[in-house]
Short mmCIF file of C-alpha atoms in Angstrom, two decimals:
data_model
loop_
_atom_site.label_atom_id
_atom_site.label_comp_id
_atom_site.label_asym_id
_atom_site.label_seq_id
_atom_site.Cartn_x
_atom_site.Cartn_y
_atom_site.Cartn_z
CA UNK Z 22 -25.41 -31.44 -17.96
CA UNK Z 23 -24.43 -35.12 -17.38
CA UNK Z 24 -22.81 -36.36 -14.38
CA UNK Z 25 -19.86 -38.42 -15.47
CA UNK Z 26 -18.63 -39.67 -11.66
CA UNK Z 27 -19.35 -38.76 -7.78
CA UNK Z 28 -17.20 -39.19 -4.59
CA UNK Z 29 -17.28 -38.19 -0.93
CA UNK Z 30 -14.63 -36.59 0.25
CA UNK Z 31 -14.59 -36.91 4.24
CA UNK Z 32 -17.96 -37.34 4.68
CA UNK Z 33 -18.59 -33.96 4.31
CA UNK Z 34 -18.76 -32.95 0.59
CA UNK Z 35 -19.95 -34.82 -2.43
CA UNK Z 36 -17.78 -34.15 -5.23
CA UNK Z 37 -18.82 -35.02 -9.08
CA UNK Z 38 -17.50 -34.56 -12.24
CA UNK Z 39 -19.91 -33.18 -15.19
CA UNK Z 40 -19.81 -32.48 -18.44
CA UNK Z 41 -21.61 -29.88 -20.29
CA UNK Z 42 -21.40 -30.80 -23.70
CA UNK Z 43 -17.87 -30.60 -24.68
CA UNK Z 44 -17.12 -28.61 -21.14
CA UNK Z 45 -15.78 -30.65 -18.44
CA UNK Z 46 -16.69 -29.30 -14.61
CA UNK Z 47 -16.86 -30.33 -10.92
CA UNK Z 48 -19.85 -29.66 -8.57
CA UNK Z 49 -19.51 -29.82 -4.70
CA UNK Z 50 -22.35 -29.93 -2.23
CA UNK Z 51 -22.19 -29.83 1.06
CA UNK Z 52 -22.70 -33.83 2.28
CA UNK Z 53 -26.09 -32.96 4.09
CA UNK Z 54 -28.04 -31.42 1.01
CA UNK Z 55 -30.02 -34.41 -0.22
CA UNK Z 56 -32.10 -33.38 -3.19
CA UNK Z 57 -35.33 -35.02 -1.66
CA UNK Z 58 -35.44 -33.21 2.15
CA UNK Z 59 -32.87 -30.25 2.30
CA UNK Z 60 -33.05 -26.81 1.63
CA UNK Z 61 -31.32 -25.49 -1.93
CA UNK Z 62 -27.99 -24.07 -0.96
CA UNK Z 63 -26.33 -21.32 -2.19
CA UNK Z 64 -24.04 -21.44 -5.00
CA UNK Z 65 -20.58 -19.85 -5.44
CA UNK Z 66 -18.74 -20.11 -8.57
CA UNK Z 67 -15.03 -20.54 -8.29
CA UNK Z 68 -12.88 -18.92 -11.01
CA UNK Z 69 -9.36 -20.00 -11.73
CA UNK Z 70 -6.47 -18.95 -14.22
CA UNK Z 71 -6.25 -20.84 -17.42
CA UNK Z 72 -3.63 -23.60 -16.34
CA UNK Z 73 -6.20 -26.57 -16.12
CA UNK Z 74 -8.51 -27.77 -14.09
CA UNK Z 75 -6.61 -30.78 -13.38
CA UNK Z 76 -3.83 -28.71 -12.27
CA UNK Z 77 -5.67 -26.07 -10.03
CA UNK Z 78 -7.35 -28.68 -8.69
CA UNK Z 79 -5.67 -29.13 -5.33
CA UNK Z 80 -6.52 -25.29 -4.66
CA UNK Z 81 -9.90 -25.75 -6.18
CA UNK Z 82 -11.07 -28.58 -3.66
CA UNK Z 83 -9.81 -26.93 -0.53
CA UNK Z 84 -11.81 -23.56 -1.74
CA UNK Z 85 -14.81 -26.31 -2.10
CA UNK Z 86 -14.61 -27.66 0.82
CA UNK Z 87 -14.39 -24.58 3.21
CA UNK Z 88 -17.44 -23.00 1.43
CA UNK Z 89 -18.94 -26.55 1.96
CA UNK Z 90 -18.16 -26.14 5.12
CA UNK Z 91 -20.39 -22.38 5.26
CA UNK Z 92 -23.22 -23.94 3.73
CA UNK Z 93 -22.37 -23.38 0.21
CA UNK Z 94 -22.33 -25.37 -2.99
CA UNK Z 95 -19.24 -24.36 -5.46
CA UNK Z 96 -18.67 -25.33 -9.12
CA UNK Z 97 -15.91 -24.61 -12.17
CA UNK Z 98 -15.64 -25.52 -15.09
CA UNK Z 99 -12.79 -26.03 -17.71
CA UNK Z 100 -11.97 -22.55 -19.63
CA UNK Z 101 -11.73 -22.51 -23.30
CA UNK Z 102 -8.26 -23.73 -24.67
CA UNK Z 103 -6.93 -25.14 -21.14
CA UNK Z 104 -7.13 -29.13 -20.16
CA UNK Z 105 -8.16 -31.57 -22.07
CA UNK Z 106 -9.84 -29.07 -24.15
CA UNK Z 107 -9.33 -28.27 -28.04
CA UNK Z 108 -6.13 -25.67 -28.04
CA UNK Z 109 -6.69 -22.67 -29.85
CA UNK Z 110 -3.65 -20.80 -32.01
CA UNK Z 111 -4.42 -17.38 -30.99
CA UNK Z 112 -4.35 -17.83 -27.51
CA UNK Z 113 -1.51 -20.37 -27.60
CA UNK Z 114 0.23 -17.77 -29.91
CA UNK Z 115 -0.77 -14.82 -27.27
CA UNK Z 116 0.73 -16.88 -24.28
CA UNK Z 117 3.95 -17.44 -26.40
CA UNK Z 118 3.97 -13.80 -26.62
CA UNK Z 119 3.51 -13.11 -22.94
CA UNK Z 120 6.20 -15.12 -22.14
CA UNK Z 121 8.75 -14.20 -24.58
CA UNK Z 122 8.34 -10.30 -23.26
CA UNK Z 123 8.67 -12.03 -19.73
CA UNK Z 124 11.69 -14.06 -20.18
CA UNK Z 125 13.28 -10.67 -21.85
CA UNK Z 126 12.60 -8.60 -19.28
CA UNK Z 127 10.26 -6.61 -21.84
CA UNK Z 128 6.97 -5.03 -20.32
CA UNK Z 129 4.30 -6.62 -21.53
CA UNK Z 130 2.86 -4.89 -24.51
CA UNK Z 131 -1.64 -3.83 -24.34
CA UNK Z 132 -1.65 -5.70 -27.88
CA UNK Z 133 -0.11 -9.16 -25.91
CA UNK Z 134 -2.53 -8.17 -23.03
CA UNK Z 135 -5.22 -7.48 -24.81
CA UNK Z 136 -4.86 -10.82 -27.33
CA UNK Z 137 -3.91 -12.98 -24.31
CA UNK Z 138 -7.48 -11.85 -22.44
CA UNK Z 139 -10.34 -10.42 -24.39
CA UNK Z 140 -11.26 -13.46 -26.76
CA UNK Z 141 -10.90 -15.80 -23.25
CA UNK Z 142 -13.51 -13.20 -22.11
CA UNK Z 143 -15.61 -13.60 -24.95
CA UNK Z 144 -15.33 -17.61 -25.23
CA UNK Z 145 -15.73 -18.24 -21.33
CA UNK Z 146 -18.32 -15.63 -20.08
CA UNK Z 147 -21.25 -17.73 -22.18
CA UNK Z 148 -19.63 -21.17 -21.19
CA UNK Z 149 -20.27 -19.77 -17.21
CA UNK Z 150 -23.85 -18.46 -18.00
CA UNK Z 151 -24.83 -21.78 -19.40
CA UNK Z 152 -22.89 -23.65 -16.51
CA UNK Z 153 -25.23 -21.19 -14.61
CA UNK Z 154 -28.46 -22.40 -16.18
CA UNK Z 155 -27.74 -26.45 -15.77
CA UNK Z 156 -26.59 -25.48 -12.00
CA UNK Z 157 -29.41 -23.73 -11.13
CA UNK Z 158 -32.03 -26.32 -12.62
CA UNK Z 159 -30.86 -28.99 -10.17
CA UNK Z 160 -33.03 -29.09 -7.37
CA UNK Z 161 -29.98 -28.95 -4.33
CA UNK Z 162 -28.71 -25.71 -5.48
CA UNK Z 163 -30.97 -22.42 -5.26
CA UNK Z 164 -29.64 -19.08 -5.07
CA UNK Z 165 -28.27 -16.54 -4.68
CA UNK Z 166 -25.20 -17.06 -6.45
CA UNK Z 167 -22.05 -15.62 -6.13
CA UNK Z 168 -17.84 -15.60 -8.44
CA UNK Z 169 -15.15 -15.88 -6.50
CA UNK Z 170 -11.51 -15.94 -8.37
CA UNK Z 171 -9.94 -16.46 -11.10
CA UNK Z 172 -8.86 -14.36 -14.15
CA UNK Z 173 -10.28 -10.86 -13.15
CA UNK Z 174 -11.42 -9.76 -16.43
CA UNK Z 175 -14.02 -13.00 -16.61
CA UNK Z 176 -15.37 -11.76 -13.11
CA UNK Z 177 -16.06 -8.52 -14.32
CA UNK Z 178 -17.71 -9.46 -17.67
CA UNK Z 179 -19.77 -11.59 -15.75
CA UNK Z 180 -20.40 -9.25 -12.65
CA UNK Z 181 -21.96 -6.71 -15.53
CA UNK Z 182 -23.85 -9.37 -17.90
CA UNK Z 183 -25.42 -11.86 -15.49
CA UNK Z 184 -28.26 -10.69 -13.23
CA UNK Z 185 -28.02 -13.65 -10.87
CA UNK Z 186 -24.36 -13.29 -9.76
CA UNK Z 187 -25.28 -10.76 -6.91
CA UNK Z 188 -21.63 -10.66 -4.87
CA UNK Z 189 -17.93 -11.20 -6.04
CA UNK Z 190 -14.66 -11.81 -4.83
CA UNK Z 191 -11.64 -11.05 -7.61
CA UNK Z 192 -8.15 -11.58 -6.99
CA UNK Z 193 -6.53 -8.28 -8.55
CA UNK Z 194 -3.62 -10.42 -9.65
CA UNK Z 195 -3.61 -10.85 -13.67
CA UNK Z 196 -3.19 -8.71 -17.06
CA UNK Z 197 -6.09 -6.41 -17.47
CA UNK Z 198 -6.66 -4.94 -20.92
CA UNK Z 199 -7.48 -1.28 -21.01
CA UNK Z 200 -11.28 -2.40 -22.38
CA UNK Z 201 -12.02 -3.98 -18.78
CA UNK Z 202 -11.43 -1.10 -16.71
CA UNK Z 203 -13.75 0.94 -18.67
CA UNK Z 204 -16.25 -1.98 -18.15
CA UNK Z 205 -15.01 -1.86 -14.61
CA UNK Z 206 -17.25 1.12 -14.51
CA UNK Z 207 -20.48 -0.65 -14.91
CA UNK Z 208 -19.53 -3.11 -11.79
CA UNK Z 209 -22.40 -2.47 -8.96
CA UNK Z 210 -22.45 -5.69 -7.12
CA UNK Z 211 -20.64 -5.92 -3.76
CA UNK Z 212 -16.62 -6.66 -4.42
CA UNK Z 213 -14.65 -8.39 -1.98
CA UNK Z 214 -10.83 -7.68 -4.00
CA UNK Z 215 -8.04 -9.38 -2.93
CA UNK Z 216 -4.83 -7.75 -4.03
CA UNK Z 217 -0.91 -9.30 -2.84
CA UNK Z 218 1.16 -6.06 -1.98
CA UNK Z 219 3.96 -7.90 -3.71
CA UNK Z 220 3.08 -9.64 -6.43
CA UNK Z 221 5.50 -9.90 -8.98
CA UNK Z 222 3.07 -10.81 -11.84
CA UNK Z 223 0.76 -7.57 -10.83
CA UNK Z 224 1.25 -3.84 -11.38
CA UNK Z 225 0.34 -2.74 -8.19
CA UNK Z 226 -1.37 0.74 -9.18
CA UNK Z 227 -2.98 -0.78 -11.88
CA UNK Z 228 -5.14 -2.65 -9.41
CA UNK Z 229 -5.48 0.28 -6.94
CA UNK Z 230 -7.17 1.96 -10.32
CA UNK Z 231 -9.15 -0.59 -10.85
CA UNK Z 232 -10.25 -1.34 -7.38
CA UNK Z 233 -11.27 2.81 -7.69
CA UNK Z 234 -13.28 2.15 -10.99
CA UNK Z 235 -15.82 0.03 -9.23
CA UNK Z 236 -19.00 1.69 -9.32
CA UNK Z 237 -20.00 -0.91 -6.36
CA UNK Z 238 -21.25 0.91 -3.16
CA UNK Z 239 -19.80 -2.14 -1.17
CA UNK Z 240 -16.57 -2.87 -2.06
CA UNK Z 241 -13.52 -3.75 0.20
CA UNK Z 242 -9.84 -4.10 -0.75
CA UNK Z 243 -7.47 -6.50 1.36
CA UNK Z 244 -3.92 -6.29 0.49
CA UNK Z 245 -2.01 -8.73 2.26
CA UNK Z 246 1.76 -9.45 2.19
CA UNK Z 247 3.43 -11.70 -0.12
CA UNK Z 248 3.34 -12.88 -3.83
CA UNK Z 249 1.30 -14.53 -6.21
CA UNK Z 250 0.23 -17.72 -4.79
CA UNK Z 251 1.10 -16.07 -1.02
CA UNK Z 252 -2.46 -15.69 0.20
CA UNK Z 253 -2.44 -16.22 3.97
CA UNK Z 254 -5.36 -18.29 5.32
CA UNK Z 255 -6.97 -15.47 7.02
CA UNK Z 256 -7.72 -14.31 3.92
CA UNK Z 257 -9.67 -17.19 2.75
CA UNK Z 258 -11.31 -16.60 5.71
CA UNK Z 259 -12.23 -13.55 5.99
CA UNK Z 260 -13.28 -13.86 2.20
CA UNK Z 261 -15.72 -16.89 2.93
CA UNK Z 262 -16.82 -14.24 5.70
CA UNK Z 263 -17.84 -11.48 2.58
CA UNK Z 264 -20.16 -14.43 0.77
CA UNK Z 265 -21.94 -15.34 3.69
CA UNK Z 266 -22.78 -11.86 4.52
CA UNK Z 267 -24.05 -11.99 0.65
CA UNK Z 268 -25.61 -15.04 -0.15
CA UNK Z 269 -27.76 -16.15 2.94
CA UNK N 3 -4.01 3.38 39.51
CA UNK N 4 -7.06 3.92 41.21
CA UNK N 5 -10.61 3.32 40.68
CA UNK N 6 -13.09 5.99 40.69
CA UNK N 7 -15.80 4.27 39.53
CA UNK N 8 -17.76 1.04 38.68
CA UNK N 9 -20.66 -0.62 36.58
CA UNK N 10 -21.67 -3.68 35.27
CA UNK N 11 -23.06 -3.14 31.33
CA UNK N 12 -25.71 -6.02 30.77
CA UNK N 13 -24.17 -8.45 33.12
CA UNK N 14 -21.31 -9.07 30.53
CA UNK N 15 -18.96 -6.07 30.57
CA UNK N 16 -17.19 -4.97 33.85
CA UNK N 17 -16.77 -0.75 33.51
CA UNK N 18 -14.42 0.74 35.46
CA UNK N 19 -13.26 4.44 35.41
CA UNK N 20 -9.49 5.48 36.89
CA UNK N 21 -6.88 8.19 37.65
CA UNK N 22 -3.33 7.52 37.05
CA UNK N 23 -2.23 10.53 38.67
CA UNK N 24 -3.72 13.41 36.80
CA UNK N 25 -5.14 11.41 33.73
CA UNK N 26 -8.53 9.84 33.41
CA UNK N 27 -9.04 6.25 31.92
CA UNK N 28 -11.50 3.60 31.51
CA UNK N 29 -10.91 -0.40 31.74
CA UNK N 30 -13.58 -3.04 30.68
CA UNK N 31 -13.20 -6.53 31.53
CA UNK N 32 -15.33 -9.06 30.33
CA UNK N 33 -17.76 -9.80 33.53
CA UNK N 34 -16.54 -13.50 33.58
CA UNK N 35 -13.11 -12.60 34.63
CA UNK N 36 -13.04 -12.20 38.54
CA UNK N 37 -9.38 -11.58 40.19
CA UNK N 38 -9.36 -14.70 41.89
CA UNK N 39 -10.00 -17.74 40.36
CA UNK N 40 -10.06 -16.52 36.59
CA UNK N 41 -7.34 -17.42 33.87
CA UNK N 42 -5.63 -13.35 33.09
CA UNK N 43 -6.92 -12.34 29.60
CA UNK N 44 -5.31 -10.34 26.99
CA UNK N 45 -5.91 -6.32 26.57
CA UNK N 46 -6.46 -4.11 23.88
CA UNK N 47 -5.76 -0.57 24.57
CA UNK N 48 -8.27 1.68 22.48
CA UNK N 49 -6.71 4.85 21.13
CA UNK N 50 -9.06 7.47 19.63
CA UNK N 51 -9.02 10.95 18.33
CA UNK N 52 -8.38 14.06 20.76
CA UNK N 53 -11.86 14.92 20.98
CA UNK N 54 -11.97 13.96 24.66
CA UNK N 55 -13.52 10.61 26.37
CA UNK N 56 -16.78 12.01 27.07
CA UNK N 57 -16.91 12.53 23.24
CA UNK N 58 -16.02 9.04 22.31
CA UNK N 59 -17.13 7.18 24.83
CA UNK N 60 -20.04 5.58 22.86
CA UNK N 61 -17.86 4.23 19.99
CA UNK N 62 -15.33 3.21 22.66
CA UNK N 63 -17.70 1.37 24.83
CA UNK N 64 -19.39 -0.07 21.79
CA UNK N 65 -15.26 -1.44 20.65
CA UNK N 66 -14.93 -2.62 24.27
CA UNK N 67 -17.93 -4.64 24.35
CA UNK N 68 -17.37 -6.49 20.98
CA UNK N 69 -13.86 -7.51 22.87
CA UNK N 70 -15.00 -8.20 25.45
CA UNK N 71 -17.16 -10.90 24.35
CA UNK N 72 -14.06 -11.92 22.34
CA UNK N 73 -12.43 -12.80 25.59
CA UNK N 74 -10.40 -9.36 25.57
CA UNK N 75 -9.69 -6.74 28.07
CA UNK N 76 -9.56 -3.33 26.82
CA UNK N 77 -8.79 0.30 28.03
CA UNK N 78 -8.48 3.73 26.84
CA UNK N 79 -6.62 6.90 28.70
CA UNK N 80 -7.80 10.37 28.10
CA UNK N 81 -5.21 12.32 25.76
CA UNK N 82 -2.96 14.97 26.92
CA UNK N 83 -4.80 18.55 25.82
CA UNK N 84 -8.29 16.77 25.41
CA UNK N 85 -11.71 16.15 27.94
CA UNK N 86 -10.83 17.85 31.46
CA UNK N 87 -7.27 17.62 31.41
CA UNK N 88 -5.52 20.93 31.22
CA UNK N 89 -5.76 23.23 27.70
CA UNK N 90 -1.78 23.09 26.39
CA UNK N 91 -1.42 26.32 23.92
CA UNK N 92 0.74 25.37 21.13
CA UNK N 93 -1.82 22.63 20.63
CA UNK N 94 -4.49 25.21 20.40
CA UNK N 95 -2.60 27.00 17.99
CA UNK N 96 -2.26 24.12 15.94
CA UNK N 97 -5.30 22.97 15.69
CA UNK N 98 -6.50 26.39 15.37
CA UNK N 99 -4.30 26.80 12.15
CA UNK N 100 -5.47 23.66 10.95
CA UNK N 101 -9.30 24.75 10.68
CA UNK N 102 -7.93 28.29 9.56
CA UNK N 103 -6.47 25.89 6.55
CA UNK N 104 -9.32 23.54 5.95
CA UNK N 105 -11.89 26.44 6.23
CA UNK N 106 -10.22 28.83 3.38
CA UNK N 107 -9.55 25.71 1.14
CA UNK N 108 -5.78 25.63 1.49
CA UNK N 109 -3.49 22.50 2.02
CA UNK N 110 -2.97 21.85 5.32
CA UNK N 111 0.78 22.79 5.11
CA UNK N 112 3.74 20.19 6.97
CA UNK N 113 4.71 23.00 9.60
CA UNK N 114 0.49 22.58 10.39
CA UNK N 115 0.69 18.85 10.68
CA UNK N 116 3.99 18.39 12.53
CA UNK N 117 2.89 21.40 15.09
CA UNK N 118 -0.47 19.08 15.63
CA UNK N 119 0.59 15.61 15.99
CA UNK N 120 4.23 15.41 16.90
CA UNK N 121 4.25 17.39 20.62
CA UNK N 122 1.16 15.02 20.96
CA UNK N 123 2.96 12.01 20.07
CA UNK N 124 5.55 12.78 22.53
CA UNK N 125 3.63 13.61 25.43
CA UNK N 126 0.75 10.84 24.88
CA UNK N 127 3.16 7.76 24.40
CA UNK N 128 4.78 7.73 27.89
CA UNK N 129 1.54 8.03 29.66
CA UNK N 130 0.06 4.93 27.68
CA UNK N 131 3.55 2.95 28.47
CA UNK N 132 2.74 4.05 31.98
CA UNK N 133 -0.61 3.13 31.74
CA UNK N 134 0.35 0.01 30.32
CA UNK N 135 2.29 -0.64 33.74
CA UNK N 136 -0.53 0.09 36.36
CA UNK N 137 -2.69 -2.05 33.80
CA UNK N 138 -0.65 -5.34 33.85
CA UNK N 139 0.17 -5.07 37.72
CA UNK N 140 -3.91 -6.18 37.97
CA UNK N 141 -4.31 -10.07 38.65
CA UNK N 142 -7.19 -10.33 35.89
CA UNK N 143 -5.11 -8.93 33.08
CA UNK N 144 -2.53 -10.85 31.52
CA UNK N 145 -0.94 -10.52 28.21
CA UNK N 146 -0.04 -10.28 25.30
CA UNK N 147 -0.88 -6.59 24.58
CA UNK N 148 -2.68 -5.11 21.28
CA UNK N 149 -3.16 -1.52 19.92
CA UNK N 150 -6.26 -0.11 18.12
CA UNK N 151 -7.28 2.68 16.09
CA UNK N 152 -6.29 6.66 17.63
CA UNK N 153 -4.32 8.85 16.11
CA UNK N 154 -1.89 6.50 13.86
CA UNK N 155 1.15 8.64 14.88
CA UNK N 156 0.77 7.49 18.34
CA UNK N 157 0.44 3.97 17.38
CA UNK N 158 3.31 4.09 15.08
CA UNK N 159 5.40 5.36 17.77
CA UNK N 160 4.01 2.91 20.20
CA UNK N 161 4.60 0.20 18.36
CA UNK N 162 8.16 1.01 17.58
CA UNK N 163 9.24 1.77 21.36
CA UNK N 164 7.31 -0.61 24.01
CA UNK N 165 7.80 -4.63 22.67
CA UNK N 166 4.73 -5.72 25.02
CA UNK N 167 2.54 -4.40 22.61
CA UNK N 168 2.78 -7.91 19.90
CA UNK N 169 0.05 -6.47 17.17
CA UNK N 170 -1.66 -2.85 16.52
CA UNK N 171 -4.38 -2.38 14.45
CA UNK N 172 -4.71 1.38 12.86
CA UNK N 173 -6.88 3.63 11.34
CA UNK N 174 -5.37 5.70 8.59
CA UNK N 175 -7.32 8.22 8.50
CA UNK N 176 -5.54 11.48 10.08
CA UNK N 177 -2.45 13.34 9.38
CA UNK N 178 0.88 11.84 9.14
CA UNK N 179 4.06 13.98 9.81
CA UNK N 180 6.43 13.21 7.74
CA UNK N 181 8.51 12.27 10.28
CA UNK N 182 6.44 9.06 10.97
CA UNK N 183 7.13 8.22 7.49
CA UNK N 184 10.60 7.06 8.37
CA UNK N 185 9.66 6.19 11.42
CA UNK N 186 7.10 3.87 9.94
CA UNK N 187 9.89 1.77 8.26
CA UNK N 188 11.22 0.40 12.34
CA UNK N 189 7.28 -0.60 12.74
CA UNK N 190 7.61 -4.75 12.62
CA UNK N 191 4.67 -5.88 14.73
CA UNK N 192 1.97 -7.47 13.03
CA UNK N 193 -0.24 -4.84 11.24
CA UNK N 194 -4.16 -4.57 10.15
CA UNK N 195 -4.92 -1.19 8.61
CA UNK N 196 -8.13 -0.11 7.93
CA UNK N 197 -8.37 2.66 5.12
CA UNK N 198 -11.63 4.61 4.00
CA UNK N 199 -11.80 4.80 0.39
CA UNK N 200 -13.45 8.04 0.27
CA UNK N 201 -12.07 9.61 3.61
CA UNK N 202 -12.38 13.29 3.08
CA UNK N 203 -10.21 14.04 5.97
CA UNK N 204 -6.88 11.52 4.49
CA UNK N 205 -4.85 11.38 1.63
CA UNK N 206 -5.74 7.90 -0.22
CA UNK N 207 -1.90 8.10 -1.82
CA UNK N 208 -0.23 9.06 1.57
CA UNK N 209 -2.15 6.01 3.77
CA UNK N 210 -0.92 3.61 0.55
CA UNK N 211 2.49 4.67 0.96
CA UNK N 212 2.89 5.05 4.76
CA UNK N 213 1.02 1.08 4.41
CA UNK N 214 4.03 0.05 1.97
CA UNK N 215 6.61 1.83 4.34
CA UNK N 216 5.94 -0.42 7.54
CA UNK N 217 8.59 -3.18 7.84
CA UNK N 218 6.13 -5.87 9.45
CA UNK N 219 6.15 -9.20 7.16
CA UNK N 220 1.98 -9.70 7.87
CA UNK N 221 0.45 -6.83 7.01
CA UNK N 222 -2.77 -6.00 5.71
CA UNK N 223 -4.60 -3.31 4.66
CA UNK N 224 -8.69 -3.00 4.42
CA UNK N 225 -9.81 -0.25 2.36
CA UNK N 226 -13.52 0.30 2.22
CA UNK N 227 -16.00 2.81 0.40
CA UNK N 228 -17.29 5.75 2.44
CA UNK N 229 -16.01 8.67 4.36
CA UNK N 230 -14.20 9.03 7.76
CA UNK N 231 -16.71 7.87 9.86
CA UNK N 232 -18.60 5.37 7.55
CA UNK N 233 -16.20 2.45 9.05
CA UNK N 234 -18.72 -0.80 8.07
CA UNK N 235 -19.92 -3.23 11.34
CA UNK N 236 -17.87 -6.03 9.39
CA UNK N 237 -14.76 -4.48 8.88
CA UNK N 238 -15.11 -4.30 12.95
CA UNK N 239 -15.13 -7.64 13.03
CA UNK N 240 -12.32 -8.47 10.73
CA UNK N 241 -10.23 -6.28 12.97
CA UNK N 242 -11.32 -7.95 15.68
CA UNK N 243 -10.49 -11.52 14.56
CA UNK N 244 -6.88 -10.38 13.74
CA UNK N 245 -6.45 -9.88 17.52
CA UNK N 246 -8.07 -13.31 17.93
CA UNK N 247 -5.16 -14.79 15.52
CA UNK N 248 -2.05 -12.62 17.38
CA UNK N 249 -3.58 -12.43 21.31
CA UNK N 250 -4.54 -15.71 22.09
#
């Protein structure tokens, strides 16, 4: 992992840019942890849908700098085919897909769902755990580590393969093939699952189903009004609430 | 109104029992709040199931203190049919069918449900709203006015017919009429509903829908694992900050 630039934003979080290999990510540490004196901090990794980090990053940095705020270091990194990274004809081909059935009106097929998802699941789940490995080696973050985000099906690949992520918040908000609620079985962390009653990009059973499938004995659902990107702040809130509970 | 009784719980809770006319209550104020020189605080009234005060009184007291320490006022009124207050037959008789039901295995049929909660509905609202009155007439209570937990049908109702109460927060976890169902739909008050996953006495599908039936643009609903009474300490205190966000 090499640190490629650093900034403080307000005084209160240092922001830097690394790359890992040919993966581009951010890192954010609460402004107090100096890697000589301080504590390690717990770490939370913040998941996002595949438009870019450049492009999520005004949601990204506000996420950062509340769990800053509790104490917490956050990273992300770039996913597979988004950015300024290589593009990749199967997905591209997958999303062209998606969005044809969308703009007709069609529902969207399992084989669009399914191509669209499962090799981003296989290509970013690794990219994370190594992420995981360079973040934990620096001597300002320790543990315990928690996901928070993103494209569900890469939280719960990553809830069932890595032993260090001990608490998760999803956001039950994207395509989910048919594999990943079987897998959804084998979930036993805690689950904090956010779920907008009226998102138009959701099936609204389909995450009540998979909210069910959880074998987690601490899991919470909080639908709130409202559609995609109409998360109220409370919820933020009351999610930051869930990871602290978790993690310290 | 008139007090019967008073005690101070750990210097920080002031207890105070009452009759308004024939029906028994409780108020707790936090201790800070003195009738003459204090600023009025808000109130929370506590519903709970028919099972009598004496019954509930340590989850109540345990509600009022968390609320207290919030800055809230809170009271409870014993139910018509419940504690001392006088046996009412067709109540009996309902309830009595209901465990004849639940015993044998059977669904607990509409005719069951209505005959329970409806003639309780009726005759428990007014003596809240009145109880609401003698309530805000004292100097150290003030508004604006929340609603918490109780039989849902009461709170429904509630909600729909007296505008001082500004937010309710309910527990679906009893029967509905279907009745309520429409009446549900007129409910626009900000709503936080708190669902057990795995309630054995509640219909998961029913508490979704009556949730998607209320009118209120914020809504939200907290579903967490375990059975009727397995309510978790933090989903107390997510409850309790959404009164925070609409009281003050």
């Amino acid at each position: 992992m090499r640190f490629t630039s650093e900034q403080r934003l307000d005084d209160a979080v240092l922001e830097r840019e690394f790359s890992l290999g040919e993966i581009p990510g951010i890192l954010w540490t609460p402004a107090s942890t100096s890697t000589s004196t301080s504590t390690p901090v717990p770490l939370i990794l913040l998941g996002h849908p595949p438009l870019g980090l450049r492009k999520m990053y005004p949601r990204l940095v506000a996420r950062a700098r509340h769990s800053a705020a509790e104490g917490f270091a956050t990273a992300t990194i770039e996913l597979p085919g988004s950015g300024d990274r290589p593009r990749w004809p199967a997905a591209e081909q997958a999303r062209a897909d998606l969005r044809r059935a969308m703009d007709a009106g069609e529902p969207v097929s399992d084989e669009i769902v399914d191509a669209l998802v499962l090799p981003l699941v296989e290509k970013a789940v690794p990219e994370w755990q190594a992420a995981l490995d360079a973040l934990l080696s620096l001597p300002e973050i320790g543990g315990p580590v928690g996901y928070s985000g993103g494209v569900i099906s890469i939280g719960i690949r990553l809830s069932v393969v890595e032993p260090r992520i001990v608490a998760a918040a999803f956001f039950a908000g994207s395509f989910v093939p048919r594999a990943m609620f079987e897998e959804s079985r084998q979930v036993t962390i805690p689950l904090h699952v956010l779920l907008q009653w009226d998102d138009e990009g959701n099936d609204r059973q389909a995450a009540l189903d998979l909210f069910d499938a959880f074998s987690s004995k601490e899991k919470s659902l909080h639908a709130n009004m409202g559609g995609h990107t109409g998360v109220p702040q409370f919820a933020g809130d009351v999610a930051a609430q869930f990871f602290t509970r978790h993690l310290k």
